[in-house]
Coordinates of C-alpha atoms in Angstrom, one line a residue:
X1 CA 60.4 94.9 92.0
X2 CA 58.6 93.1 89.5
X3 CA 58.3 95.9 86.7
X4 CA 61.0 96.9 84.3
X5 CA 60.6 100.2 82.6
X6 CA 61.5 100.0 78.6
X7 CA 64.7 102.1 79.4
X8 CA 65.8 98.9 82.4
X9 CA 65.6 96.4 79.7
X10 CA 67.5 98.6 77.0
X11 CA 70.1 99.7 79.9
X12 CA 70.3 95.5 80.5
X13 CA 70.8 94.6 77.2
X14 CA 72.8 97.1 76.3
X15 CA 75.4 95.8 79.2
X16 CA 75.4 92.1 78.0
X17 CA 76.1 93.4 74.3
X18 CA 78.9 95.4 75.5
X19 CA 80.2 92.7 77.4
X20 CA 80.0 90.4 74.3
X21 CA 81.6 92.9 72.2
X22 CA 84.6 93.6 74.5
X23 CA 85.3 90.2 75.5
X24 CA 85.8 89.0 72.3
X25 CA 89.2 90.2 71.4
X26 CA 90.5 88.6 74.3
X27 CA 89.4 84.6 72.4
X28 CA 92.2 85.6 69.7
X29 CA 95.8 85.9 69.4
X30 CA 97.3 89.2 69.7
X31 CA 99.0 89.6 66.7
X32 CA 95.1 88.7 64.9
X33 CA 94.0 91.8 66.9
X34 CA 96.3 94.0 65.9
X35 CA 95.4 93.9 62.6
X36 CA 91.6 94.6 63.4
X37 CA 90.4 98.2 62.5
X38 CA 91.3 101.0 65.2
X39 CA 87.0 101.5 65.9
X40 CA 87.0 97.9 67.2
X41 CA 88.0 97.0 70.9
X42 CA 91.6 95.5 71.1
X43 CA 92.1 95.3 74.6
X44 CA 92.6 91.6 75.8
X45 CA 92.9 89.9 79.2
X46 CA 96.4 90.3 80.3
X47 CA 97.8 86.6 81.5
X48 CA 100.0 86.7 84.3
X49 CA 103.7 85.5 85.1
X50 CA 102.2 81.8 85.8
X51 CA 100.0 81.3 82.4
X52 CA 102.2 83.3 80.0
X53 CA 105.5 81.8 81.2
X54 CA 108.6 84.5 82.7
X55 CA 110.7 85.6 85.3
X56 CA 110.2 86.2 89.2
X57 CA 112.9 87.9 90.9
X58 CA 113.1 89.3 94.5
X59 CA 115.9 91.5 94.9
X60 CA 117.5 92.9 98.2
X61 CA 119.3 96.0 98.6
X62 CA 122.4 96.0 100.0
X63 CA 121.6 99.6 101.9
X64 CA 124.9 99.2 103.6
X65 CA 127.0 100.2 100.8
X66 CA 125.1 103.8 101.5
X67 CA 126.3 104.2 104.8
X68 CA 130.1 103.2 103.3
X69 CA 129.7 106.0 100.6
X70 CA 128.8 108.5 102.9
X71 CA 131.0 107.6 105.7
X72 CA 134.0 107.5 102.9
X73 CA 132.9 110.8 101.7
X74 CA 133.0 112.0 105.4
X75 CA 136.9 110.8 105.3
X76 CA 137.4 112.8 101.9
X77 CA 135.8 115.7 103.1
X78 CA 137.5 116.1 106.6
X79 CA 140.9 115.6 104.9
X80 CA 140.2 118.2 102.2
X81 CA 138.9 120.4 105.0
X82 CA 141.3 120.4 107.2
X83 CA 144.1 120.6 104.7
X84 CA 142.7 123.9 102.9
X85 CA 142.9 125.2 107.0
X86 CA 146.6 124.2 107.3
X87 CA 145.3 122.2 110.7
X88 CA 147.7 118.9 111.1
X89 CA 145.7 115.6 111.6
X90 CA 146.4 111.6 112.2
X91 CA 144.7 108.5 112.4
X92 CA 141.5 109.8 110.0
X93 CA 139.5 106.7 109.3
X94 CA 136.0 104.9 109.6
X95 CA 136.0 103.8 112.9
X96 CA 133.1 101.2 113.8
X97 CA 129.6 100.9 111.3
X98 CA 128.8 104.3 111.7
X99 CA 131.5 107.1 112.8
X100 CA 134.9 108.6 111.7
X101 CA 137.6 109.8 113.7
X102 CA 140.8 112.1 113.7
X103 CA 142.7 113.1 115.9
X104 CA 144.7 116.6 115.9
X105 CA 148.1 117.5 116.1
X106 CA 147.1 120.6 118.1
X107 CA 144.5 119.9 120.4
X108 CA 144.2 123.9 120.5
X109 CA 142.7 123.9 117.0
X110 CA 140.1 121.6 117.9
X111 CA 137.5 124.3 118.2
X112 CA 138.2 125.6 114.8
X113 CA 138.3 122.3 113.2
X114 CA 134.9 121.5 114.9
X115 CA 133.6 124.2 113.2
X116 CA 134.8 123.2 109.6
X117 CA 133.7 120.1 109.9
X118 CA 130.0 120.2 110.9
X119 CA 129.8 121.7 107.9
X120 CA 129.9 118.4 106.5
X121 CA 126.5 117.4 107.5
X122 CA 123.7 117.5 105.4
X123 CA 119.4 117.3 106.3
X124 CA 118.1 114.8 106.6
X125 CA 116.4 114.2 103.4
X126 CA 112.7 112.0 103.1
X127 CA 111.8 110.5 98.8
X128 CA 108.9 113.4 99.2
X129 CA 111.3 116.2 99.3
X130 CA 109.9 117.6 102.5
X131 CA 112.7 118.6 105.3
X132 CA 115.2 119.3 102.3
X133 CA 117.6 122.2 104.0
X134 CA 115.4 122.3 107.3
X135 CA 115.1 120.0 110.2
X136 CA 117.9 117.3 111.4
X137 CA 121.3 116.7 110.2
X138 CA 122.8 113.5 110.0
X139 CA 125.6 114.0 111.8
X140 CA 126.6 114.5 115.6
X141 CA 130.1 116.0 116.3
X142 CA 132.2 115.3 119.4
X143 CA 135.1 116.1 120.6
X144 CA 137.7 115.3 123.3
X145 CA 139.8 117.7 125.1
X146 CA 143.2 115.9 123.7
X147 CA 141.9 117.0 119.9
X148 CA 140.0 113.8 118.8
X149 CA 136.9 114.4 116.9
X150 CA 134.2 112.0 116.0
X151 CA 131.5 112.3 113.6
X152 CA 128.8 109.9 113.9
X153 CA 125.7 109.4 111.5
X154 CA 122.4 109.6 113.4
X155 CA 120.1 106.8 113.7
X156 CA 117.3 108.7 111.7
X157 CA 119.9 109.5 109.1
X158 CA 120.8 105.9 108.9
X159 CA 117.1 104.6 108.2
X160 CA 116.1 107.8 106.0
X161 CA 118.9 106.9 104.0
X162 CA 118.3 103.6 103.7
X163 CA 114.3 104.1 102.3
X164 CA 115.9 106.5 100.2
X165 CA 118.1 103.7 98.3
X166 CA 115.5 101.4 98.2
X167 CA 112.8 103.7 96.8
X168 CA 115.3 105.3 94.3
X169 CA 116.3 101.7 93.5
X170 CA 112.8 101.3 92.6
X171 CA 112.5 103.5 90.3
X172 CA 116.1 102.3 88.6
X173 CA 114.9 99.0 87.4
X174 CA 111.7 100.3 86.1
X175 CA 113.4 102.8 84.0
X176 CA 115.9 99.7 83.2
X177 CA 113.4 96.9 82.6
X178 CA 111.3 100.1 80.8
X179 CA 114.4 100.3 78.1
X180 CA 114.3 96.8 77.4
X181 CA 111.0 96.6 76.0
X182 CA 109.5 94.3 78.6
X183 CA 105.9 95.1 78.8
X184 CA 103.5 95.0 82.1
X185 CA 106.3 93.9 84.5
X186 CA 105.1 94.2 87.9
X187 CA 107.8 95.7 90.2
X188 CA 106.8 97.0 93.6
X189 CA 109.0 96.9 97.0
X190 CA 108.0 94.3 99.4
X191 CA 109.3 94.4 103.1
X192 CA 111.4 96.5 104.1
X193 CA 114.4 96.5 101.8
X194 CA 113.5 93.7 98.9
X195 CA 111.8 94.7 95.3
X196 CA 109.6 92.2 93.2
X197 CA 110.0 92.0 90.4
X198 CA 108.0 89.9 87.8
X199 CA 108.6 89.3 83.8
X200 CA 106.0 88.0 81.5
X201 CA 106.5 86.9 78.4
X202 CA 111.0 87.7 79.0
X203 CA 113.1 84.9 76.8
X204 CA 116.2 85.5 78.2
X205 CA 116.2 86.2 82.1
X206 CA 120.2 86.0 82.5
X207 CA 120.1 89.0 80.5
X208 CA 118.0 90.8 82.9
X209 CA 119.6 89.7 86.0
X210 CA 122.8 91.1 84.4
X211 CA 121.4 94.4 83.7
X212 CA 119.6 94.6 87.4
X213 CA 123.0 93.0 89.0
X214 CA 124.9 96.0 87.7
X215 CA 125.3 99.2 90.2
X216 CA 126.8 101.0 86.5
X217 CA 127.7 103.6 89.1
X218 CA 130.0 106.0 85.8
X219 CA 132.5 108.3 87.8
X220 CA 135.3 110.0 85.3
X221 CA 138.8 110.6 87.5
X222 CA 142.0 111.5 87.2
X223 CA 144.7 109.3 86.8
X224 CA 147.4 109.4 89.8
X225 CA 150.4 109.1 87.4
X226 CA 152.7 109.3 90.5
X227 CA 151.6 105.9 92.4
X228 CA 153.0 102.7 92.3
X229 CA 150.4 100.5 91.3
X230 CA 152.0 97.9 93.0
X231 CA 152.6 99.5 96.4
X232 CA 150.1 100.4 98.4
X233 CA 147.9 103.6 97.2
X234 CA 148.6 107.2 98.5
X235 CA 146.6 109.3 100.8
X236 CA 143.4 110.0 98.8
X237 CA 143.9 107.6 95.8
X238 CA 143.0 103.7 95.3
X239 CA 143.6 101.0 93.1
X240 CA 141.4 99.6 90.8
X241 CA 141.3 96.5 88.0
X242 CA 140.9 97.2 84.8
X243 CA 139.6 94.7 82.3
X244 CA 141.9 92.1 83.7
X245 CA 143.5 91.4 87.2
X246 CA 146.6 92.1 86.0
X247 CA 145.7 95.5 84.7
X248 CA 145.8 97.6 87.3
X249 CA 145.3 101.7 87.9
X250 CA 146.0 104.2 90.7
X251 CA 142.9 106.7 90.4
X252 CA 142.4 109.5 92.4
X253 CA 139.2 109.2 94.9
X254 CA 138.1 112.4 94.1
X255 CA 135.1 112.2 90.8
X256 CA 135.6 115.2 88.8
X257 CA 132.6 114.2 86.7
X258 CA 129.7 112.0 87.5
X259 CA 127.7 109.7 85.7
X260 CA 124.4 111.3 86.9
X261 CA 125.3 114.0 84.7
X262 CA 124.5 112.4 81.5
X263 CA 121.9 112.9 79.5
X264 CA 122.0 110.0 77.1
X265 CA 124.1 107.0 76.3
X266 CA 124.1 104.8 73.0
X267 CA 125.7 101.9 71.6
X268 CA 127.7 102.3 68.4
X269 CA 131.3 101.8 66.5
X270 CA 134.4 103.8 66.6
X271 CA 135.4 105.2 63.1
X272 CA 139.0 104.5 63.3
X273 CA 138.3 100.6 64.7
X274 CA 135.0 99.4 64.1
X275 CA 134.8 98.2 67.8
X276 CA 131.7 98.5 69.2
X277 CA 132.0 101.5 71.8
X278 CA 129.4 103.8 74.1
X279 CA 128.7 107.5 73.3
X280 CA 127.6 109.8 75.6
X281 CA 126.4 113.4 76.0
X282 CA 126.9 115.1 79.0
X283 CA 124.1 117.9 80.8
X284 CA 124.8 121.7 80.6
X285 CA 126.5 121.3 84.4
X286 CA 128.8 118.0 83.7
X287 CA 129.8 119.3 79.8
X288 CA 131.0 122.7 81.6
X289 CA 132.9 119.8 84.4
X290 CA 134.3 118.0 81.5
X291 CA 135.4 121.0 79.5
X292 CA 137.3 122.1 82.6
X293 CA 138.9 119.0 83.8
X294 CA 140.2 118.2 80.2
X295 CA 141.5 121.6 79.5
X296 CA 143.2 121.4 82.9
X297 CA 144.7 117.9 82.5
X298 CA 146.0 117.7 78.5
X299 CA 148.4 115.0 78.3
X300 CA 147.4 113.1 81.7
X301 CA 145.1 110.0 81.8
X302 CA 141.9 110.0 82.4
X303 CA 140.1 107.1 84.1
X304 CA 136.3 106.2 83.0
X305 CA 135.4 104.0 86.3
X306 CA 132.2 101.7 86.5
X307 CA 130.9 100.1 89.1
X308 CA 135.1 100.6 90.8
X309 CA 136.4 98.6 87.7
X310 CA 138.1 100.8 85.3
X311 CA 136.9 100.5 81.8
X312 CA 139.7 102.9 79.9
X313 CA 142.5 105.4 81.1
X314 CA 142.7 107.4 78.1
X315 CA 145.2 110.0 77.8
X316 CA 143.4 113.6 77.2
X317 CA 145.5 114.8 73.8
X318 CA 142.9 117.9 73.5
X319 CA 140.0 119.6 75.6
X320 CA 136.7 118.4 74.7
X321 CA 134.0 121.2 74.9
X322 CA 131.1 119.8 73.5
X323 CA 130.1 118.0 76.4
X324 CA 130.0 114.6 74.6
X325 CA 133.0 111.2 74.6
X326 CA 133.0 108.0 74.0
X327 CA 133.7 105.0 76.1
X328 CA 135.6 102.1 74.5
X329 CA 136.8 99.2 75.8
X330 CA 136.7 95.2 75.1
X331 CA 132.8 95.0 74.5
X332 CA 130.6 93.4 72.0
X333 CA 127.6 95.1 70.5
X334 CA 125.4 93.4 72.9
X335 CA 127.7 94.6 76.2
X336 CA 127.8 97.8 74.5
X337 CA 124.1 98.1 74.3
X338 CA 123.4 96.8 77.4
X339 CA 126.2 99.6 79.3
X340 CA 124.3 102.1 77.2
X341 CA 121.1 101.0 78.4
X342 CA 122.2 101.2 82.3
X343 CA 123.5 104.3 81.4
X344 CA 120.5 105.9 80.0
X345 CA 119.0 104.1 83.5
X346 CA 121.2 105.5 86.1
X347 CA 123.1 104.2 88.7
X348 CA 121.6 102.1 91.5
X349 CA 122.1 103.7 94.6
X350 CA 123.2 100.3 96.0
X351 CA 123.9 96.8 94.5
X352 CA 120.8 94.4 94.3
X353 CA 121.3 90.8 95.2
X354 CA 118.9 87.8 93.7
X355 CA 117.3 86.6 96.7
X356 CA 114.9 84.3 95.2
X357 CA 114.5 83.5 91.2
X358 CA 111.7 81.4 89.6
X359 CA 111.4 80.8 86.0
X360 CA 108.3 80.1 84.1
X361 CA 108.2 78.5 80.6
X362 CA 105.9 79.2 78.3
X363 CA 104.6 75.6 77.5
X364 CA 104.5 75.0 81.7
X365 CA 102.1 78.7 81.1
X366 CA 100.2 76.8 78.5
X367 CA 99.8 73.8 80.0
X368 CA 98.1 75.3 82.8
X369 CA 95.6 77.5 80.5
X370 CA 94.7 74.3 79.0
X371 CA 94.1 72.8 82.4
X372 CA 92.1 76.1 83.6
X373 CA 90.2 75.7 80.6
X374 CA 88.9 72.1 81.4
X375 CA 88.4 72.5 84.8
X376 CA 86.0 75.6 83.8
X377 CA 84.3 73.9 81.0
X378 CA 83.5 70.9 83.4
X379 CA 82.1 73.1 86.1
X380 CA 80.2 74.8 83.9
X381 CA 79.0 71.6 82.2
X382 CA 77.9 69.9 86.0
X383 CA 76.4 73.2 86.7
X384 CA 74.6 73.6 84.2
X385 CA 73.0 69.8 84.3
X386 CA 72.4 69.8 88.0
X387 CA 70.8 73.5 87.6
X388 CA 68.2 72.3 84.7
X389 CA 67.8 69.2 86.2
X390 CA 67.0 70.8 90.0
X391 CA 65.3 73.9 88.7
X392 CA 63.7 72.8 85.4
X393 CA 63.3 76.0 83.1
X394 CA 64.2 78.4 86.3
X395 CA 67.8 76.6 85.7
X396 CA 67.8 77.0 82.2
X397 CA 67.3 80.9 82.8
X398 CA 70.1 81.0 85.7
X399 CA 72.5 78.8 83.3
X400 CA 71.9 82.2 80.8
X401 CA 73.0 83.9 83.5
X402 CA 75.9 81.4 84.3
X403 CA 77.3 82.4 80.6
X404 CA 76.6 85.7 80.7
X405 CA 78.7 85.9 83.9
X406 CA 81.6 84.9 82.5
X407 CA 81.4 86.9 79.5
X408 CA 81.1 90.4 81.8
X409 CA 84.1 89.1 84.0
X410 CA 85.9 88.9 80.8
X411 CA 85.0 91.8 79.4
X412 CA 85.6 93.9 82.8
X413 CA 88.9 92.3 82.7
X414 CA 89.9 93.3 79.1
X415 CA 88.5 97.1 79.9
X416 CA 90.7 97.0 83.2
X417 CA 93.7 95.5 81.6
X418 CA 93.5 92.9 85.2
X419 CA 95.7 90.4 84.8
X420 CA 94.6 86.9 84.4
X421 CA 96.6 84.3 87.0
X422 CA 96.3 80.5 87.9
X423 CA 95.3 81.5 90.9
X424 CA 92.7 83.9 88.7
X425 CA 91.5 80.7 87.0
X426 CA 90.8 79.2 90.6
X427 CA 88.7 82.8 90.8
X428 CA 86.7 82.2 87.8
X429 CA 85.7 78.6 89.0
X430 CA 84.5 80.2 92.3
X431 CA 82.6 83.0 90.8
X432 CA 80.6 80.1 89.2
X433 CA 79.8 78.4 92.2
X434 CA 78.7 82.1 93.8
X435 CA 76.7 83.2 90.9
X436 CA 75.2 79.8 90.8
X437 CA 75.0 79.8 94.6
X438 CA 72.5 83.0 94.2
X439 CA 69.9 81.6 91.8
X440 CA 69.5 78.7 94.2
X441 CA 68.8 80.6 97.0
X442 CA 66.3 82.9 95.2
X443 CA 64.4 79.3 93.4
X444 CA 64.6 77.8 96.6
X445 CA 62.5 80.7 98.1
X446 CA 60.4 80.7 95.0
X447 CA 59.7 77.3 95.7
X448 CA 58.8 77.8 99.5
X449 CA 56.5 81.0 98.6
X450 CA 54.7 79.0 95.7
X451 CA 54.1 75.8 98.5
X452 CA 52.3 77.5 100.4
X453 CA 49.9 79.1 97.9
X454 CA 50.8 82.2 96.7
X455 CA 50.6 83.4 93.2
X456 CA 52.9 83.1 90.7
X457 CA 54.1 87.0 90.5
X458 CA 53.4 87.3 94.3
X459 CA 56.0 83.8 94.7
X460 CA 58.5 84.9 92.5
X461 CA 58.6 88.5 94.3
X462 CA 58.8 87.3 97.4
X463 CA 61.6 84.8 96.1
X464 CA 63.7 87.6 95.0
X465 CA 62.8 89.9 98.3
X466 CA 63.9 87.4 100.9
X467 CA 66.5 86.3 99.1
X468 CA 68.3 89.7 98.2
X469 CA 69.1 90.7 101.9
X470 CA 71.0 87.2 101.5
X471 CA 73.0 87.6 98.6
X472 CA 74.2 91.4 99.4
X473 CA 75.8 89.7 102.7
X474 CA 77.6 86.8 101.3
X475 CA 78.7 88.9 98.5
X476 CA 80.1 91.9 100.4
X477 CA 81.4 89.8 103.1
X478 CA 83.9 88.2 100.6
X479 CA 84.6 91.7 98.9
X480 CA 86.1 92.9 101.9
X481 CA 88.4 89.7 102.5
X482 CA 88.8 90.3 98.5
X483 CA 90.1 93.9 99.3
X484 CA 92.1 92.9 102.4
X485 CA 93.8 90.2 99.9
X486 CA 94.5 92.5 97.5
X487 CA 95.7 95.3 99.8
X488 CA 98.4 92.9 101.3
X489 CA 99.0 90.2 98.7
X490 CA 101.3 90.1 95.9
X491 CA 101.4 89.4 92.1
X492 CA 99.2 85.9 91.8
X493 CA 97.3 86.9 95.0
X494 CA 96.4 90.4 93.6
X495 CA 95.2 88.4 90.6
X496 CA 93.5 86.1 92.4
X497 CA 91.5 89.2 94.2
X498 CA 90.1 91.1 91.3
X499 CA 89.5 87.9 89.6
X500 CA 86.6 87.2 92.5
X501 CA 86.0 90.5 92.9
X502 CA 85.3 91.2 89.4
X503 CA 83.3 88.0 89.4
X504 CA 81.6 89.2 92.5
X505 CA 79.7 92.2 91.0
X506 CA 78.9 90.8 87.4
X507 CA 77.5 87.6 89.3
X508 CA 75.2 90.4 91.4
X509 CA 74.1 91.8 88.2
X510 CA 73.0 88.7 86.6
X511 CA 71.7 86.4 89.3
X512 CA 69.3 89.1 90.4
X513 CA 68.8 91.7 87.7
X514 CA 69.5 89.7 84.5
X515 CA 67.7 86.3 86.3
X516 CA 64.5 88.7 87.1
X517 CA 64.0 90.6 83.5
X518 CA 63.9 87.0 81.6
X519 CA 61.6 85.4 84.8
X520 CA 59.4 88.3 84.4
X521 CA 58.9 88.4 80.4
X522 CA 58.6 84.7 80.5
X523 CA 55.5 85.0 83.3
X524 CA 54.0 87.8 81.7
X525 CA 53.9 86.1 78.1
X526 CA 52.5 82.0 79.2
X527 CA 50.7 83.2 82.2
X528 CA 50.7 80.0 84.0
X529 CA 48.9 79.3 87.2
X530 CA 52.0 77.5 88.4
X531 CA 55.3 78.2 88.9
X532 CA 57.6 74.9 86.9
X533 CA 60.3 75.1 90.1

């Protein structure tokens, strides 16, 4: 235990150079670093939401608006249904949270509307894609014998669909926080239908909860030139606002085309105007839809819906077959970059409400480095006195070790891009304390071993031995609370895990391996007959 083989000492030095040599970048500013030559490390320590200043948002999703869509779809496509079959109907509405009725005019044609309406059930359909086309359906149709039907959605359907929304609302704000430029946000669902979401670094967090506040659910539909708009809408139309209240539109509820068919979305100006407007470019299926429709419907309005507001009712004065428009309206440059933007996005499957908002400033996230730093400096500096004055020239070597410790944690968190919290500063404190916490165990059994006689080799082996068995318990003990942390905590927490854990393993390597080697070379070069512990 004693002995190190030439290779051991090159392997150990070679791992505290390396840890010099990454952890340096992270004791300059970014833009310094960039500038360095590509062969030199770069990567730095990222600081978290609390030391680099930033938004915290927990968002809810309102998953009931996806039981409304499909139960409103279930309305449209009964009534196209059973008009095609010529079968008479009344009373066809959303009855309670989770069913729609009608009744028949013929009770006699129940049977054959029963079987053109479970055709209107779809599988139920997991995020992985399995049970697609096979398994349940979401529906259950009844009937009574005076030609009432009822289609309720079933209780799986209900909470597939509503992990669907959440997960697919997931993936919405990354690819929207993604196209602002934000970089390392930490967004990750928490509970059953809430998504964290944290910011570093973000100067302007209204702009964000805008852009996250906004369904930008894009349906183009046809104008119902026919309606009042001040009289209550027809069978299979509603009324929507335009840009004002007093601007109002009957639109069909039928979407010809929808905005999940687009395949890109940027700001820019209208020739004829200058006003800033959105272009868009429609996939192969929704350019062929939109080809169609405005062929079909030259010289008719033509309303471009968002989020059930209605943003222009252009009239169509020619097809347009390329599969690309424009949307204009009142905006700005900065509305119209930010539509294009949730455009590019997609639509949220359900609106997101703020549930909880913290915001960070960057001098509150430097005040607290500067307070981390202190409180690390003075640790260190106590440490390091009471180790040299308990330990003598043992203490000296374990304060080597102390510094080397840090320098590994840093460097291991620079390599792993971990993110550096308050809560991570607490961390490195700790690890001092543990790292520190080793080399007293091991001179304290030095000490024992050399009281009662042994030699100074067969003392400091001995030391080492007993005190090993020691040190792997502690240490792996608070690795797995470290993993169980990290496993069900969140943003600072998380930090705050692979802070220790980090800490954990480099204080191992140096309190026992990097401790030993300069123990050993020391004895072997004086010789003494006494151990100075």
């Amino acid at each position: 235990m004693m002995y190190f083989a030439p290779w051991k000492i090159a392997l150990i030095a070679l791992a505290c150079l390396a840890s010099v040599i990454f952890s340096i970048p992270s004791f300059f500013p970014a833009a310094t670093v960039a500038g360095w030559p590509n062969w030199l490390p770069k990567r730095q320590v990222s600081l978290g939401l609390d030391l680099r200043g930033g938004a915290h948002l927990l968002l809810e999703v309102d998953t009931s608006v996806v039981l409304r869509e499909r139960l409103e779809a279930l309305v449209e496509g009964a009534r196209n249904e059973l008009r095609q079959a010529r079968i008479g109907y009344t009373n066809l509405s959303v009855s309670g949270t989770n069913s729609v009725v009608v009744r028949l005019r013929d009770a006699a044609q129940t049977e054959q509307a029963r079987q053109l309406l479970i055709k209107l059930a779809l599988p139920v359909q997991s995020t992985s894609g399995l049970g697609f086309g096979t398994g349940p359906v979401d529906m259950d149709l009844s009937s009574t014998a005076d030609g009432q039907l009822r289609m309720t959605l079933s209780e799986p359907a209900l909470q597939e669909r509503a992990r669907n929304a959440v997960t697919q609302s997931i993936e919405i704000v990354r690819r929207r926080i993604d196209q602002t430029g934000v970089s390392e946000p930490t967004i990750q669902r928490q509970g059953a239908d809430r998504i964290l979401v944290q910011l570093p670094g973000i100067d302007d967090p209204e702009r964000i909860k805008r852009l996250l506040g906004t369904t930008a659910k894009l349906t183009f539909r046809m104008v119902d030139v026919g309606a009042d708009p001040n009289a209550p809408a027809p069978p299979g139309s509603e009324i929507l606002e335009g840009d004002s209240r007093a601007e109002r539109y009957v639109v069909k509820r039928k979407v010809e085309v929808a905005g999940d068919n687009l395949v890109d979305a940027q700001a820019g100006y209208d020739q004829r105007g200058g006003q800033a407007v959105v272009n868009f470019r429609f996939d192969t299926v929704g350019g062929k839809r939109f080809a169609e429709i405005t062929q079909q419907a030259v010289g008719q309005p033509f309303a471009i819906v968002l989020d059930n507001k209605v943003l222009s009712a252009p009239v169509i004065r020619e097809p347009i077959l390329g599969g690309s428009g424009q949307i204009s309206g009142n905006f700005t440059t900065a509305s119209a970059n930010d539509l294009a933007v949730l455009l590019r996005a997609g639509a949220l499957p359900a609106p997101l409400k703020v549930v909880e908002e913290r915001t960070v400033g960057p001098d509150l996230g430097e005040d607290s480095i500067r307070a981390g730093l202190i409180s690390i400096g003075a640790a260190a500096v106590l440490v390091v006195i009471y180790m040299v004055l308990a330990y003598g020239l043992f203490g000296l070597f374990a304060n080597v070790a102390l510094i080397v410790n840090l320098v590994m944690t840093l460097a291991a968190m620079s390599l792993l891009q971990a993110t550096l919290t308050l809560p991570g500063i607490a961390g490195l404190l700790l690890t001092l304390g543990m790292s520190v916490d080793a080399n007293v165990l091991i001179n304290e059994r030095i000490r024992e071993e050399t009281k009662i006689g042994k030699s100074p080799m067969a003392a400091m082996s001995a030391g080492f031995s007993r005190a090993f068995s020691t040190i792997v318990d502690a240490n792996v003990t608070t690795l797995i609370k470290m993993a169980l942390l990290y496993a069900l905590g969140s943003g600072a927490v998380k930090g705050f895990a692979v802070t220790i854990s980090i800490g954990i393993l480099t204080s191992m390597f140096t309190a026992t391996v990097l401790v030993r080697l300069m123990m050993v070379t020391w004895l072997r070069q004086r010789r003494p007959t006494l151990l100075p512990v």
